[in-house]
XYZ file of C-alpha atoms in Angstrom:
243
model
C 58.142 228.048 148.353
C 56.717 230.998 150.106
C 54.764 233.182 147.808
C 55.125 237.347 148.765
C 51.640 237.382 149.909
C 52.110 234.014 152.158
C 54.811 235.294 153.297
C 53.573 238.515 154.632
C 51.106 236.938 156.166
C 53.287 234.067 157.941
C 55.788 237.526 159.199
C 52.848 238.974 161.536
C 53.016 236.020 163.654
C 56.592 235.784 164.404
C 56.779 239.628 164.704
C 54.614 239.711 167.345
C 56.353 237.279 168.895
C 59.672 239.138 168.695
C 58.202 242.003 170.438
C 58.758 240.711 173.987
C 62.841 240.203 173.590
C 63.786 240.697 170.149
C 62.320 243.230 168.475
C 64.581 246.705 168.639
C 63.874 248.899 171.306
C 62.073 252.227 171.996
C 63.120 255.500 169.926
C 66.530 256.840 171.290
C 66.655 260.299 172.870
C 67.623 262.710 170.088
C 71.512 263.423 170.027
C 73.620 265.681 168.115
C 74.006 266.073 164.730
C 77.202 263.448 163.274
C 80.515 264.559 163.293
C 81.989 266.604 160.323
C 82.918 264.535 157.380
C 86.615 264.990 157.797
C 86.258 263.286 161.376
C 86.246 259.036 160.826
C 83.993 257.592 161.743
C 84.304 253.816 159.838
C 87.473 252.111 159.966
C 86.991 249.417 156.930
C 86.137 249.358 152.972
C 82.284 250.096 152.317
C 80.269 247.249 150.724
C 77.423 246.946 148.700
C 74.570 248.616 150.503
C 70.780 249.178 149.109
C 69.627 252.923 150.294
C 66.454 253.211 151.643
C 64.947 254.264 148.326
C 66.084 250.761 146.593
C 63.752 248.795 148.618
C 61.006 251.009 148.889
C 61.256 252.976 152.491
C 58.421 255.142 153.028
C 59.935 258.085 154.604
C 56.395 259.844 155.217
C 55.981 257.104 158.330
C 59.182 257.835 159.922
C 58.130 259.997 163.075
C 61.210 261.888 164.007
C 64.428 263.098 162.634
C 67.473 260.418 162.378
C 69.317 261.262 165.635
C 72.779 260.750 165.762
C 75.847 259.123 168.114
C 79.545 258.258 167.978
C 81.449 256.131 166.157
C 80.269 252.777 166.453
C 83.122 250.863 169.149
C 80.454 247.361 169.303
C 78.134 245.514 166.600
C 75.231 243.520 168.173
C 73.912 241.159 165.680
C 70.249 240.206 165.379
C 67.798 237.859 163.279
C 64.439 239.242 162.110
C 62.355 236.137 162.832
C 60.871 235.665 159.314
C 60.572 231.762 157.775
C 63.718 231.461 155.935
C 62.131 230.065 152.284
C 61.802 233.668 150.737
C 62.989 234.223 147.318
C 65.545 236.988 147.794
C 63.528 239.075 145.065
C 61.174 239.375 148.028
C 62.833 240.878 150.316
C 61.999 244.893 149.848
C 58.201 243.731 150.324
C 59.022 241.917 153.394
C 61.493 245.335 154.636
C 58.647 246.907 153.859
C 56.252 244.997 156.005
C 58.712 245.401 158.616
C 59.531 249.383 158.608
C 55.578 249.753 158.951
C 55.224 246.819 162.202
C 58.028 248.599 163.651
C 56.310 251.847 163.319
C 52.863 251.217 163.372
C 52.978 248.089 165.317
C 54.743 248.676 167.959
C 54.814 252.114 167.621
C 58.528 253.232 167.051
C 59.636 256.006 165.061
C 61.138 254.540 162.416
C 62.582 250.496 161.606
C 65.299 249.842 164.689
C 68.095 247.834 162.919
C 71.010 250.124 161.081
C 71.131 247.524 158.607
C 69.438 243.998 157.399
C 71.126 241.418 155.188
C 69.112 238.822 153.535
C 70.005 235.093 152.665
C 71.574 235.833 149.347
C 74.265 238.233 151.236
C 72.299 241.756 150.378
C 73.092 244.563 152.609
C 70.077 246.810 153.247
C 70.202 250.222 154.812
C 67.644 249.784 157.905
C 67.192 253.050 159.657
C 67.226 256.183 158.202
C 69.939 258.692 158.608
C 72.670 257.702 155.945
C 74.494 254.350 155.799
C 77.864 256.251 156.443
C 77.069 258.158 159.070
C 76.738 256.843 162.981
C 72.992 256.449 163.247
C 71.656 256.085 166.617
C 69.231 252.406 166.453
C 66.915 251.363 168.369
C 67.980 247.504 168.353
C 69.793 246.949 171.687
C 67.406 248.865 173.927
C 69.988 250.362 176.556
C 73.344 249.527 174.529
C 72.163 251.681 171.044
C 74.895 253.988 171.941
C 77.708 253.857 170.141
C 76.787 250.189 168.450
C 75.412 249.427 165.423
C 72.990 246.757 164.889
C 72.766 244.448 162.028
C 69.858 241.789 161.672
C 69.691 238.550 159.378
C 66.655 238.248 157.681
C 65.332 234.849 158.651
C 65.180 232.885 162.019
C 68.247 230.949 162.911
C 67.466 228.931 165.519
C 69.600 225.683 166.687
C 69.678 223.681 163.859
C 69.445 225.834 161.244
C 71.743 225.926 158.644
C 73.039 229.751 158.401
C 74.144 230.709 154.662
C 77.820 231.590 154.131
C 76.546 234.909 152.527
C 74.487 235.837 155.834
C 77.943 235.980 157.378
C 79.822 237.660 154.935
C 77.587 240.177 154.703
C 77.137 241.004 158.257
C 81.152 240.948 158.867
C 81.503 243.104 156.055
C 79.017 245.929 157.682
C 81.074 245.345 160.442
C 84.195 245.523 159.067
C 82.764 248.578 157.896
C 80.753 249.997 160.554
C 83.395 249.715 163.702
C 85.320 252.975 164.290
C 89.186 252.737 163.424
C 91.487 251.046 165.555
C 88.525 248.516 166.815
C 89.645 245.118 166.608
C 86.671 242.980 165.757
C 88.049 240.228 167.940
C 87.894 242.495 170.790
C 85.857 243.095 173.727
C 84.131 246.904 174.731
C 83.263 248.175 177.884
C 79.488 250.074 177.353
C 77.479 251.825 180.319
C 73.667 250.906 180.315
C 71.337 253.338 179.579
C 68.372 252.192 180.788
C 67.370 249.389 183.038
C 65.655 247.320 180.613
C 68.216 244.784 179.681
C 70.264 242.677 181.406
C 71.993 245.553 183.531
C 70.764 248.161 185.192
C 70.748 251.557 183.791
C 74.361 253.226 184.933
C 75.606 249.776 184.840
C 78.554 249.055 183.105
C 79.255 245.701 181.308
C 82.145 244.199 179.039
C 81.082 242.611 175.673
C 82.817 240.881 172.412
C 83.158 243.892 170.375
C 81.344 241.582 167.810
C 78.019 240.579 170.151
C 74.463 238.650 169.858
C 71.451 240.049 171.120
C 71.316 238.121 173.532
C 74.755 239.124 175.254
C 72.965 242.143 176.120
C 69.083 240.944 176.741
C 66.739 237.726 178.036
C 66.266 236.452 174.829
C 67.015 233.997 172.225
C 67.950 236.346 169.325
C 69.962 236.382 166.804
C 69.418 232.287 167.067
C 71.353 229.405 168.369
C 72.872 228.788 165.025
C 73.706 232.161 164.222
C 74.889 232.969 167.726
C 77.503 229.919 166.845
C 78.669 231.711 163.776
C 79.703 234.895 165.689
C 83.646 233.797 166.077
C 83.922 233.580 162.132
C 82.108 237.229 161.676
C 84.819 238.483 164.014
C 87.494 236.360 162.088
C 85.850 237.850 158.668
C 85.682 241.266 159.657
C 89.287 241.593 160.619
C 90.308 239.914 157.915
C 88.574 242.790 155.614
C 90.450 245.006 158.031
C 93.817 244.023 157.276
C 94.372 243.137 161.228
């Protein structure tokens, strides 16, 4: 069993690791203010979700204002990279440890993923803005637009055994999260923004509506194992969506 300090310790490694492929990408140019609440912009029942202030966010490190996009039409799902043995009583030290490598690591302006869920099924809000409303991330560096991104706490690589919770949760943000009428067994056609995935900016590619990490990037992320699990998030989230 991982004790919190061990396991703070044990994240720098794999963090700086991530930073190459899998860590979220560089700030997004600021957009415009979100729609008007009478304009919808998520299509499925809210879950759970722990604000910012439940685990502990320290607002006075973010470094710009939450900027903004439309309602989210893909979901590109991620894994963190941290061992998997934490106690789930853990987890708003290790968010914490993670909002403050994301910004003072690597030097972003605030954590990149729009949400994290952790092995017991916990949804966490990730980047600041308001859970509801369509934050612009900086997880899918070219693709944030319009997307949400959701990351498993954990490393899920081929082999690993990925808990029924971690799915559930992450179909029920996007059950959530994707605009109405999206089917979550879909596929999306988004333009690339910037030339540092696998298309070149202007580019335009067709994804599941429901995507990895790596659909989008050279890299391994969100994990062989959890990669595998992606057709049963799609079958989960439209089954919360009545389709």
């Amino acid at each position: 069993m991982w004790s919190p300090r061990l396991v703070l310790g044990a994240v720098l490694l794999p963090l700086a690791v991530l930073v190459a492929g899998d860590g979220p990408a560089t700030p997004p140019v600021p957009r415009p203010e979100p729609p008007p609440a009478a304009v919808p912009v998520n299509g499925g029942p809210r879950p759970a979700v722990v604000p910012r202030s439940g685990w502990g966010a320290d607002e006075g490190m973010v470094r710009e204002r939450p900027a903004y996009t439309g309602p989210a039409v893909a979901v590109f799902v991620h894994h963190t990279g941290h061992p998997n043995g934490y106690r789930c009583d853990e987890v708003p030290e290790l968010l914490r440890a993670l909002e403050a490598d994301h910004v003072h690591g690597q030097g972003w302006d605030d954590i990149g993923y729009n949400f994290v869920v952790d092995r017991c099924g916990t949804i966490y809000e990730g980047r600041a803005g308001g859970a509801a409303r369509p934050v612009h991330g900086a997880h899918t560096q070219g693709f944030n637009r319009d997307s949400v991104g959701v990351a498993a706490l954990g490393t899920f690589d081929a082999g690993t055994t990925v808990p029924e919770a971690v799915v559930e949760a992450i179909a029920a943000v996007a059950a959530w999260k994707l605009r109405p009428g999206a089917d979550p067994h879909g596929t999306v056609r988004l333009t690339s923004t910037n030339g540092r995935s696998r298309y070149p900016e202007g580019e335009a590619a067709v994804f599941d509506v429901v995507s990895g990490h790596r659909d989008s990037h050279q890299t391994d992320c969100p994990g062989q194992a959890l990669y595998e699990r992606l057709p049963d998030i799609r079958d989960r989230a439209a089954r919360i969506r009545g389709r």
